[in-house]
Structure formats: C-alpha cells, structure tokens
Coordinates of C-alpha atoms in Angstrom, one line a residue:
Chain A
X158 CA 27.0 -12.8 29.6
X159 CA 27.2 -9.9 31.5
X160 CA 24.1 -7.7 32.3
X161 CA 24.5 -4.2 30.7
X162 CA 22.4 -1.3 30.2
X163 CA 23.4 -0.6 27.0
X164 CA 22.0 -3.5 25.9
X165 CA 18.7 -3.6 28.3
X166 CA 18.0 0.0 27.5
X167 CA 18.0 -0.2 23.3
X168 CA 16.1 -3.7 23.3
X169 CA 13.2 -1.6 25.3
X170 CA 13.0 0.7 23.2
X171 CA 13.3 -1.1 20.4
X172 CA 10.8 -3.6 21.3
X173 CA 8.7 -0.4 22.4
X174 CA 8.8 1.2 19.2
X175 CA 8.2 -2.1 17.3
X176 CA 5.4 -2.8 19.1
X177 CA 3.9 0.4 19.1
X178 CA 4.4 0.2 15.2
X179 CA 2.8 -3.4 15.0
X180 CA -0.3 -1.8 16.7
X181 CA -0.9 1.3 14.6
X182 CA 0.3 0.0 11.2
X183 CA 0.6 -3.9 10.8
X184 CA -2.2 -5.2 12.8
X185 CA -5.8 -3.3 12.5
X186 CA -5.4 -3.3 8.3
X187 CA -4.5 -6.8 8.4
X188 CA -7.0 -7.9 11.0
X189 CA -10.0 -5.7 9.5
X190 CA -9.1 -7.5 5.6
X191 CA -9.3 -10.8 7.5
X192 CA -12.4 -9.6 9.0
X193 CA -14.1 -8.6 5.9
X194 CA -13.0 -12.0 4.1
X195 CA -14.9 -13.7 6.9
X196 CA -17.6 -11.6 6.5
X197 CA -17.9 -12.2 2.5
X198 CA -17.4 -16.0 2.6
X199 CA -20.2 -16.0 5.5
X200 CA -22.3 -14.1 2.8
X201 CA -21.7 -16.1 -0.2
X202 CA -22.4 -18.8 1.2
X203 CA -25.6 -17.8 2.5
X204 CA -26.1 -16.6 -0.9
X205 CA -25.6 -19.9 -2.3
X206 CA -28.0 -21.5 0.0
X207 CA -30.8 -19.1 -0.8
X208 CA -30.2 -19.7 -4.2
X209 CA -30.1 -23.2 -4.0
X210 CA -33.6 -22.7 -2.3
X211 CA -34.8 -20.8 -5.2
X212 CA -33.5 -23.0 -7.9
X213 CA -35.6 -25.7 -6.7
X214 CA -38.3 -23.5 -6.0
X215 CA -38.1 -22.4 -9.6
X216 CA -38.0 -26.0 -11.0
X217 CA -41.2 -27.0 -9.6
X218 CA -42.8 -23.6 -10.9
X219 CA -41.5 -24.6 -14.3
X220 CA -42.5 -28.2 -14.0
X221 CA -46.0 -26.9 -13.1
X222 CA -46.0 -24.6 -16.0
X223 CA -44.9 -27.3 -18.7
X224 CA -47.7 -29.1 -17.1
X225 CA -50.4 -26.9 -17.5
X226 CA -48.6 -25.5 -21.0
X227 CA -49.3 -29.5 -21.8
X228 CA -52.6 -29.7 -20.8
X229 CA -53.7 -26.4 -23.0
X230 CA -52.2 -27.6 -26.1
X231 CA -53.8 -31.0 -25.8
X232 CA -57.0 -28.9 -25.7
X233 CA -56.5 -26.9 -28.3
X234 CA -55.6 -29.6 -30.5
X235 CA -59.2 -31.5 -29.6
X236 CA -60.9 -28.2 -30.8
X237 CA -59.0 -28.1 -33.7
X238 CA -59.4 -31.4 -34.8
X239 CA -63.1 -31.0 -34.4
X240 CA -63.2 -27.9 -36.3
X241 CA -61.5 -29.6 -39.1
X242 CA -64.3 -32.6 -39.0
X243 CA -66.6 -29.9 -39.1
X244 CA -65.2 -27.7 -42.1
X245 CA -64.9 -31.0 -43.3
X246 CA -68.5 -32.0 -43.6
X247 CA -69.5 -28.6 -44.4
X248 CA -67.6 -28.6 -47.4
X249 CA -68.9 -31.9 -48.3
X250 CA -72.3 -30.7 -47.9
X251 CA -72.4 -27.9 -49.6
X252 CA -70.4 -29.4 -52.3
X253 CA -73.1 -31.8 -52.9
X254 CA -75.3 -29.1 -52.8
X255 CA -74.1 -27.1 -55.4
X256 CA -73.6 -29.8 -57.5
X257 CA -77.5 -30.6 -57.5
X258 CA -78.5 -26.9 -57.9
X259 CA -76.3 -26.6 -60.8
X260 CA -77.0 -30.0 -62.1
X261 CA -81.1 -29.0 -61.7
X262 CA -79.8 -25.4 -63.7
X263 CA -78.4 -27.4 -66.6
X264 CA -81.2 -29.8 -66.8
X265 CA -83.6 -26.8 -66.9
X266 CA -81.4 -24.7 -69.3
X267 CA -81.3 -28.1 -71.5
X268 CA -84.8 -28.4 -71.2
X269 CA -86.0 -24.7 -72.6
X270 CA -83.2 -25.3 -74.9
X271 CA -84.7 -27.9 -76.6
X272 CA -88.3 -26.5 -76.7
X273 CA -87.3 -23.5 -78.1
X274 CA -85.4 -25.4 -80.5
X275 CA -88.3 -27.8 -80.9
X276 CA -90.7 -24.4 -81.4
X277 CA -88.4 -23.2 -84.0
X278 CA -88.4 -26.0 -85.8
X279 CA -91.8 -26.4 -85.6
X280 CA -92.2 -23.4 -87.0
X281 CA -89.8 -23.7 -89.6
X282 CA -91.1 -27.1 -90.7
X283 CA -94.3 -25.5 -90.5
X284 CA -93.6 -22.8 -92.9
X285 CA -91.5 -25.1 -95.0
X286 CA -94.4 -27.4 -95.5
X287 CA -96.5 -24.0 -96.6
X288 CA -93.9 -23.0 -98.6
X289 CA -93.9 -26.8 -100.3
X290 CA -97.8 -27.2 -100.2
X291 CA -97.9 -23.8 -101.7
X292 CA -95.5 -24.4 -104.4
X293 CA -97.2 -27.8 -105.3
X294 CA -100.6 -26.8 -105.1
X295 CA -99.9 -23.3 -106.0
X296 CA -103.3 -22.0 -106.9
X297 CA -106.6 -22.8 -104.4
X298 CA -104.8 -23.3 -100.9
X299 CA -105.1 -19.8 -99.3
X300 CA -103.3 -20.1 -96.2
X301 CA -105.8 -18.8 -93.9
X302 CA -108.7 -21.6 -94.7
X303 CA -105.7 -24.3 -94.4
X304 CA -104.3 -22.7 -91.0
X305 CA -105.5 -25.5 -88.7
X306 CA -104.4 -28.5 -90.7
X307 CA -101.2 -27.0 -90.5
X308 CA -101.7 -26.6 -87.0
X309 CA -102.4 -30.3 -86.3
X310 CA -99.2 -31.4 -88.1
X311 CA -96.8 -29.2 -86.3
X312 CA -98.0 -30.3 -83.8
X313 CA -97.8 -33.9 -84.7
X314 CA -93.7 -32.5 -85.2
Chain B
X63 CA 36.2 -25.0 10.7
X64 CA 38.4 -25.0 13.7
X65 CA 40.9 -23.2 12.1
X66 CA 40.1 -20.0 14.2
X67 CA 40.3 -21.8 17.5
X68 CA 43.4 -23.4 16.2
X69 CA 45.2 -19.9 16.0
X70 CA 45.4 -19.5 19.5
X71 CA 44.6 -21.4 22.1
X72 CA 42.5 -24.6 20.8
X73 CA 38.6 -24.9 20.7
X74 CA 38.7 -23.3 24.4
X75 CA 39.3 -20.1 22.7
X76 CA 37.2 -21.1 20.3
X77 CA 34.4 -21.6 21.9
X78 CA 35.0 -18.5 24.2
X79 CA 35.5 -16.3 21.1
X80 CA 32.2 -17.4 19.8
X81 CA 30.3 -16.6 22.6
X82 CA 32.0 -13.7 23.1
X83 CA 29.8 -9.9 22.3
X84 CA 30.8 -6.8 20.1
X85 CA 30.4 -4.8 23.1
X86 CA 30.9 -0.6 23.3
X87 CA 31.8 1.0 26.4
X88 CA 33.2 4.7 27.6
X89 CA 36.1 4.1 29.7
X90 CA 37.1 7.4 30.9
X91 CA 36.0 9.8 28.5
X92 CA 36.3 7.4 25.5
X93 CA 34.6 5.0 23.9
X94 CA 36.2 1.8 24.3
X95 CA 35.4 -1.5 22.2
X96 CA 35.4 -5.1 23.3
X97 CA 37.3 -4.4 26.6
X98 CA 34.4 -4.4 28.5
X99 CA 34.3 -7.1 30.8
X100 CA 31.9 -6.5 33.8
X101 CA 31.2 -2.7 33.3
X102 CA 27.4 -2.2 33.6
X103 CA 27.5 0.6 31.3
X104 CA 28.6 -1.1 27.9
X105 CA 26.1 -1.8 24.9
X106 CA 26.4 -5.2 22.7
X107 CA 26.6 -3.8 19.4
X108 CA 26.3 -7.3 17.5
X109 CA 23.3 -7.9 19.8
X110 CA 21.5 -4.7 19.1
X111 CA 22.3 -4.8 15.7
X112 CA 21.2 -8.1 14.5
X113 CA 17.9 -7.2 16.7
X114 CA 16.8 -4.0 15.0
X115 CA 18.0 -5.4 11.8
X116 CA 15.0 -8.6 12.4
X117 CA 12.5 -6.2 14.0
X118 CA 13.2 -3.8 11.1
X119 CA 12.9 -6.8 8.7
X120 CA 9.1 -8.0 10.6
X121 CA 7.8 -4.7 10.2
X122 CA 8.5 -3.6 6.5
X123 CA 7.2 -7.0 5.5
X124 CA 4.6 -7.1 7.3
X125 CA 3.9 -3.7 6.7
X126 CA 3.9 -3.8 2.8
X127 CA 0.8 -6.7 3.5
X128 CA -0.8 -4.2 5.5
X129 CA -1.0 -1.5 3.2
X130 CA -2.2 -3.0 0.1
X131 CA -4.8 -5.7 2.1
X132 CA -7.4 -6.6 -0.1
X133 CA -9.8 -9.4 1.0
X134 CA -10.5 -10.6 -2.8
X135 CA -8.0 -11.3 -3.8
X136 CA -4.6 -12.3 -1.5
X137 CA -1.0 -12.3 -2.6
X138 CA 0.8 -15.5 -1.4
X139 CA 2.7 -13.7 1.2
X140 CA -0.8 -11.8 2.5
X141 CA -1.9 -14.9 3.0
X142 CA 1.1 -16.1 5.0
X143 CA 0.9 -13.5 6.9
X144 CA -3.1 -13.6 7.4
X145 CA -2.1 -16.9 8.6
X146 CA 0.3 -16.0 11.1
X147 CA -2.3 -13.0 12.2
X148 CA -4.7 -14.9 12.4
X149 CA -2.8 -17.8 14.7
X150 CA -1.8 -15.1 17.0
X151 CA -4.8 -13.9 17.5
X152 CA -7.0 -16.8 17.9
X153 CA -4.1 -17.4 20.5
X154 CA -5.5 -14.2 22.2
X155 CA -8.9 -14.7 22.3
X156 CA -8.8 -18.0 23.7
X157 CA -6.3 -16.7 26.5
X158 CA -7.2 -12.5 27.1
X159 CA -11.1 -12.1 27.6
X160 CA -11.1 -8.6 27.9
X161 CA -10.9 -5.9 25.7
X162 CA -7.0 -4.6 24.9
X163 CA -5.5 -3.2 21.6
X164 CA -2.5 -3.8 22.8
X165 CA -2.0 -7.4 24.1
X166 CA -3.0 -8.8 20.5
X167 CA -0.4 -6.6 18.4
X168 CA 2.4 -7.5 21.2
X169 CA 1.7 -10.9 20.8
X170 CA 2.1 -11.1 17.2
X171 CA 5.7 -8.8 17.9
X172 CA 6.8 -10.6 20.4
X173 CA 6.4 -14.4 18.3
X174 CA 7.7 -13.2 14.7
X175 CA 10.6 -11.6 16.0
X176 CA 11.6 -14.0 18.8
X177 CA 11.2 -16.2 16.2
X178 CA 13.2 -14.4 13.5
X179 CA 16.0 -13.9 16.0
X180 CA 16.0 -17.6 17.2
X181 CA 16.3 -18.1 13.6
X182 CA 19.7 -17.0 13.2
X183 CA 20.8 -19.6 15.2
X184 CA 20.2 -22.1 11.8
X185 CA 23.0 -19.7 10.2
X186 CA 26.0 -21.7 10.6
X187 CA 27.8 -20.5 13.1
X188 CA 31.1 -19.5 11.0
X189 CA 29.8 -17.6 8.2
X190 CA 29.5 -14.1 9.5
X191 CA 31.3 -14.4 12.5
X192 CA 34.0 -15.4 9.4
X193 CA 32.6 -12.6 7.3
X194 CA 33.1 -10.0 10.1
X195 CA 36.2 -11.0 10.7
X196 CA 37.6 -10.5 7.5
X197 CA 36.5 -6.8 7.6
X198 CA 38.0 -6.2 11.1
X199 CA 34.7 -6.6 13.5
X200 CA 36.6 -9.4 16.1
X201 CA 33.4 -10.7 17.3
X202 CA 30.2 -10.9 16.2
X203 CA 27.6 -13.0 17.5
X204 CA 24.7 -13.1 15.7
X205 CA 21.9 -14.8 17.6
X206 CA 20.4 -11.8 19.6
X207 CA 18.4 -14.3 21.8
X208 CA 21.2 -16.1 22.9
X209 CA 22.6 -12.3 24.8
X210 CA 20.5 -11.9 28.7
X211 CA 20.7 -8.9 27.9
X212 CA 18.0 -8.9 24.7
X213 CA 15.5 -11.4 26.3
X214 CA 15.6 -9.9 30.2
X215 CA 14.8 -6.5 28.5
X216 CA 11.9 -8.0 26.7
X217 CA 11.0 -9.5 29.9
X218 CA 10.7 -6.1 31.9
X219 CA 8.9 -5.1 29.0
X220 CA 6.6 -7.7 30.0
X221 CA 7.2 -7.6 33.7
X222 CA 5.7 -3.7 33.6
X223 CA 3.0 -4.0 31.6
X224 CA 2.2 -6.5 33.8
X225 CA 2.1 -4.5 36.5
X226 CA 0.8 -1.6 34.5
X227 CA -2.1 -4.0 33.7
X228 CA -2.9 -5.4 37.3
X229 CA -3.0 -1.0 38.3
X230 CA -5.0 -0.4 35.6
X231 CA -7.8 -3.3 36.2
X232 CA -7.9 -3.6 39.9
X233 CA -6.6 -0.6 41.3
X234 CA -3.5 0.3 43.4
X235 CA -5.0 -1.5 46.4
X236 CA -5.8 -4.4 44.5
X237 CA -2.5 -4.1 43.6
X238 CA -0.9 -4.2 47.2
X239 CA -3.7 -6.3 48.1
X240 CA -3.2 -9.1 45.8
X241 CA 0.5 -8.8 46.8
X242 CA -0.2 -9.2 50.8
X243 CA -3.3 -10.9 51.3
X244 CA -2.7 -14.1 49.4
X245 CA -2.3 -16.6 49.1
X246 CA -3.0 -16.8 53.5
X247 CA -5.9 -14.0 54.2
X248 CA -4.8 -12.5 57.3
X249 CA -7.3 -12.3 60.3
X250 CA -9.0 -8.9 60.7
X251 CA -10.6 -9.2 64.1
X252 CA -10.3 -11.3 67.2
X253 CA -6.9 -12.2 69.2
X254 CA -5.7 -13.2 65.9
X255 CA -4.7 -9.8 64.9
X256 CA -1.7 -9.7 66.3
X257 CA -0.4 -12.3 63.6
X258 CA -1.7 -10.2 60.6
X259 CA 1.5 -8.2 60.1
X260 CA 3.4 -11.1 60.1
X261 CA 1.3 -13.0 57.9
X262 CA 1.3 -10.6 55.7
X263 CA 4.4 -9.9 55.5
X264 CA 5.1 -13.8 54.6
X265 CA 2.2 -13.3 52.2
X266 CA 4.5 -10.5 50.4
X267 CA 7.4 -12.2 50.6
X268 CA 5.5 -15.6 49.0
X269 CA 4.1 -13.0 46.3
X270 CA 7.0 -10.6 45.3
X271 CA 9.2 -14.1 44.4
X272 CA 6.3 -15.6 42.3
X273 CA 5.8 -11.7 40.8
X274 CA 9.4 -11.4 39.9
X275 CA 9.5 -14.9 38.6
X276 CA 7.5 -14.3 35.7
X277 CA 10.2 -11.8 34.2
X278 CA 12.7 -14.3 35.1
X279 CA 11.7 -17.1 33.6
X280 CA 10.5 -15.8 31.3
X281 CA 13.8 -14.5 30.1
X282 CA 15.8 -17.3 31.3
X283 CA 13.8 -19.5 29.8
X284 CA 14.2 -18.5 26.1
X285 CA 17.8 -17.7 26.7
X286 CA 18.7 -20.6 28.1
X287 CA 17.4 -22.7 25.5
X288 CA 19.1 -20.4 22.6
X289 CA 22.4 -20.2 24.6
X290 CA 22.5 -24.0 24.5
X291 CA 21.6 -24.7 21.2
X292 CA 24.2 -22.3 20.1
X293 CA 26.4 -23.8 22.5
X294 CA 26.0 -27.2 20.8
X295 CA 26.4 -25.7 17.3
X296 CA 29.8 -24.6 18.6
X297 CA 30.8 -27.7 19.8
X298 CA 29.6 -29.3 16.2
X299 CA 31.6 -27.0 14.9
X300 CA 34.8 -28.1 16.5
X301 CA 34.7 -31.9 15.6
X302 CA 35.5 -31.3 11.9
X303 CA 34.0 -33.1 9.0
X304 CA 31.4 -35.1 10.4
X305 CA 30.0 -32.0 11.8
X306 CA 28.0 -31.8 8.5
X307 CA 25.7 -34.5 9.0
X308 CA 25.7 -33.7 12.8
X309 CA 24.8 -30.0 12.3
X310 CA 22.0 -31.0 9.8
X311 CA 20.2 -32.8 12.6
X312 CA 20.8 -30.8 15.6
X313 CA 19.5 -27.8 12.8
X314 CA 16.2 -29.7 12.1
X315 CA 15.5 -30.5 15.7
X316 CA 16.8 -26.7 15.9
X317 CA 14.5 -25.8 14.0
X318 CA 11.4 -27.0 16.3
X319 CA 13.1 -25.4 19.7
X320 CA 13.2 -22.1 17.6
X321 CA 9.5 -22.2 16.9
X322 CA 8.3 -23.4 20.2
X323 CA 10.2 -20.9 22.3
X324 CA 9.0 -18.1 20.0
X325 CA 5.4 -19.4 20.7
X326 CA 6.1 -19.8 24.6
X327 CA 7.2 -16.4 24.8
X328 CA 4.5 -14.6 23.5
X329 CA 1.9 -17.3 24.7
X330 CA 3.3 -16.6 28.4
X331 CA 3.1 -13.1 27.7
X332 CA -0.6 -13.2 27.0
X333 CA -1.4 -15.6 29.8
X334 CA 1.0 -13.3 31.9
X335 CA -1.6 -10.0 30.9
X336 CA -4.6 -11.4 30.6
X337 CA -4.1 -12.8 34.4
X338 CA -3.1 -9.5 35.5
X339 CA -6.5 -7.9 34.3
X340 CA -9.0 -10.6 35.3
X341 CA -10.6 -9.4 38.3
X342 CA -11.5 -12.2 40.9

C-alpha cells in the first residue's frame, strides 16, 4: 500500500487518454442518436395526434356526405317514381286512343266495304235480272224504255 | 483454498501475499521485481495492467455502439449503453448548469470503469492469482481499485481540473480569493485591519484543508471501501468449505458496494466541477 509514482503517473495518463477518447469518440455519436430518437418519438407522436384530429375531422365530413348523398337519392327516386306514373298514364292514354282511331278506321273500311259490295251487287243483280227478263221476254223489252223499272228494283236490293 | 497460505506461514501469509502488488522498480541500474518495498519510484504492474485492460475493454465497446448509432433501430447492447449515457448524463444536468464538453464524457469514464474495476473484486479471489502463479507471476492482485495508488491518481485528476475549473470560471483572484476570504471576510478598513492578515491567513488554512480534502476522500473513500471488501473475500477464503455460501452473500451485497461507489465517484466528481465553476 505504498504510494508510488509508477503507479500515480500511468493511471493519469491512462485516465487522461480514456477520457479524452470518451469525449471525442464515445460520447457526442451516442448522445446525438439519443438526441434524434427523442426528437422522432416527439414527432410521431405529434403526428399521431394531428392525425387523430383529422380522422375525426374526416368522419364527420363523411357522415355529412352520406347524409346529403341520402337525401339526393331519396329525391331522385320521388321524380322517378312520378315519371313512371306519368309514362304510365301516357301510355294508357294513347293506347286507348289508338285503339278508337283504328277501331273508327275499321268501321269505316267495313262500311265502304259493304257498299261497294252492296253497289256491285246491285249491279250485278241488276244486269242478271236484264239478262233473265231479256231472255224470258226476249222480244219487246228494249232496255232503254225499261231502264227505270230496273232502277226502282235495284234499288229495292 | 488455503492451501497457498498453508505453504508457508498460515493465512498470515496468506492474507499478506494477497494483498501484496506485482510491483517493478530500478534498483541501481536494473530493473528489479517485487523487491520494492517503500521505494517511491516502483510501478504496480498487476495494477496498471488490469486498469488499461478495463479502460481498454469500456472504450472498444462502447466505441463499437458509437460508430454504428442508429436511432431506428437499436441493437440490445446500444440500448444498454444508451441507457447508461443517458443516466450519466441526466446525472450532469441536474448537477453541472453550465456549459462543459468535458465534465459529461468524464463522468460517464469515470462510473463505467470504476465500476468495471470494482468489478473484479466478484472474481473469486484465487482464480488468477492461482492462474498467475502457475505461469510464474508471484503476485497478482487483480482489483485495480483496491491499489491508493490507482484511485489517488484519479483523484488528482480530479483535484486539478478542479482547480483548472475554479481559474477558468472565476479568475486567478477568485481563485486566491475564495481561498482567503472565506469562510470569515476580513475587515478592510477601520482599527480592524490589523487582524486581516491573520484572519486570512486562518481563512487559508480553513480553506486549503477542505480544498485538499476533496482529492482525499475522494480517493480514500473508494479505496477504502474496495480494500475492505477484498479484505473480507480474503478472509472467506481462509475458512474452507463454508466459504461457498459465505462468499455468495458477501458477493451479492458486493455487488451493491461496487455500483454505489462507482456512482459516488463520478457523482462527486461532477458536484466537485460543477461547484468549482459556479460563480457566487
């Protein structure tokens, strides 16, 4: 347990070269990583914050736009259910319309129809009853003095 | 595990052999081993050895954290030794107000390899004494903190930067002043002046012993605390088989003293410099 210098001398310079190492190499790397981890986790957590704020932020803007989204379709599916009515109706109506004109068309077409048959005949029986008078009386009726006896039972027809 | 003592002499020997240092010396133009008793000019080999070997073994691994640092992602030990960093440092900044790039990196020096010398005391205390023995070293004691010599050179390490500090912050004359004019201010006019000198120079004697103190006990402090716990490992060591369950306790309480004196040194040290460059 004796003092030498030996001893006292190497531990100070030992201890001056450690320490002179510890302060150039080990600590301001070490201190400045530290530093930065602080730093980061400081900011990420601010981070999570502000997005925190904007999730809820964004939630009611989405509500609000569901909402509205909501309200449009409603809307649109009043209009569209009146537009159907409508079509509706208009189809009925013209419909009933058409089937009047044509069944007015038809009538009409029946109705010439069956004159012009009626003429024809007429005519026919007409000449068939000349043609029969003729061939029974065959010698005095001249068709021109008999023409409105004829007439008169066409007519009759 | 007495056998050794047994050789010659009984655990007296023993003991002494244990706490005796490798120690180099030149006697006369030659360099003479371990017959050094009381020459001033002798080195302890073991001491210095076992020292640089710790220092050596603090700086490589704290080093190989330093140079690959990343603050994403940490390896285990980065974070062991972030953790360490970052203990010393709070340390400092709740002690040293100023600015210093010095005090902090000391501080984390002085703890981790006080404590990786106190450390050696948990070695048991036969192994490489045994070891060194066997290839012809005699002694070898291998607790660096329990050799004056290792923590009284820290101390004055401590003791000038001290006063290196106090220069640098306050002057010379604050210096001499804060040696002389406390903690009694000296009368500066009036019939009283007669006394100054006088009560200065009680002021400097008052001052220069609680001055030198702080190397002192500082030093004495952490060696007297190793020597005994070494000192009591010894004497474990001699009582034979129950030593085992003897050594593991006086190791675990061991292990406490070895942490705490570490963290005394180096907190000291930073109370130490960070008074020393307050201004009043």
């Amino acid at each position: 347990m004796d003092i030498n210098i030996g001893t006292l001398a190497g531990q100070t310079i030992a201890m001056i070269v450690f320490v002179w190492f510890c302060m150039k190499y080990i600590w301001p790397p070490i201190l400045t990583a530290i530093e930065e981890r602080q730093e980061k986790i400081a900011e990420g957590l601010a981070a999570a914050e502000s997005g925190q704020e904007k999730l809820v932020e964004a939630e009611a803007e989405a509500e609000s736009i569901i909402a509205e989204a909501k309200r449009q379709a409603s809307t649109i599916l009043d209009q569209a259910n009146a537009r159907a009515n409508e079509i509706v109706a208009d189809g009925k109506n013209d419909g009933v319309k058409e089937r009047e004109r044509q069944l007015t068309a038809a009538k009409a077409e029946i109705e010439q129809e069956t004159n012009r048959a009626r003429e024809e005949l007429r005519g026919q029986v007409s000449a068939i009853a000349i043609a029969g008078a003729q061939k029974i009386l065959e010698r005095e009726i001249d068709d021109a003095s008999h023409q409105d006896i004829l007439g008169k039972l066409a007519k009759q027809l | 595990m007495a056998a050794e003592g047994g050789q010659d002499g009984g655990s007296g020997y023993y003991i002494q052999h244990h706490l005796q240092n490798l120690q180099v010396c030149r006697v006369e133009g030659e360099w003479v081993w371990n017959d050094c008793a009381g020459n001033f000019w002798a080195m302890n080999v073991d001491s210095m050895f076992w020292s640089v070997l710790l220092g050596l073994i603090f700086l490589v691994s704290f080093r190989s954290v330093a140079k690959k640092t990343s603050a994403d992602k940490p390896s285990r030990w980065q974070a062991v030794v972030e953790m360490i960093v970052e203990f010393v440092d709070s340390s400092v900044k709740d002690t040293f107000h100023g600015k210093s790039k010095l005090i902090a990196p000391l501080g984390l020096t002085i703890f981790v390899w006080v404590f990786l010398m106190n450390l050696m005391d948990l070695i048991p205390v036969d192994w490489i004494p045994g070891l060194s023995y066997l290839i012809g070293i005699e002694y070898m004691k291998i607790v660096p903190t329990t050799d004056v010599n290792i923590t009284f050179a820290m101390a004055i390490s401590v003791f000038i930067l001290i006063i290196f500090y106090t220069i640098k912050n306050k002057g010379i004359t604050g210096f001499i002043g804060e040696l002389t004019m406390h903690p009694i201010a000296p009368p500066t006019k009036g019939a009283g002046i007669i006394a100054a000198p006088l009560i200065i120079a009680f002021n400097f004697i008052l001052e220069s012993v609680a001055l030198l103190a702080k190397p002192l006990s500082l030093s004495l402090r952490l060696f007297g605390n190793m020597f005994a716990g070494e000192l009591i490992f010894i004497l474990i060591a001699l009582i034979g088989w129950f030593q085992l369950p003897l050594h593991f306790g006086w190791a675990v309480f061991h292990i406490l003293v070895v942490t705490l004196q570490a963290f005394i040194f180096m907190m000291l040290t930073i109370v130490y410099l960070s008074l020393a460059s307050e201004k009043h």
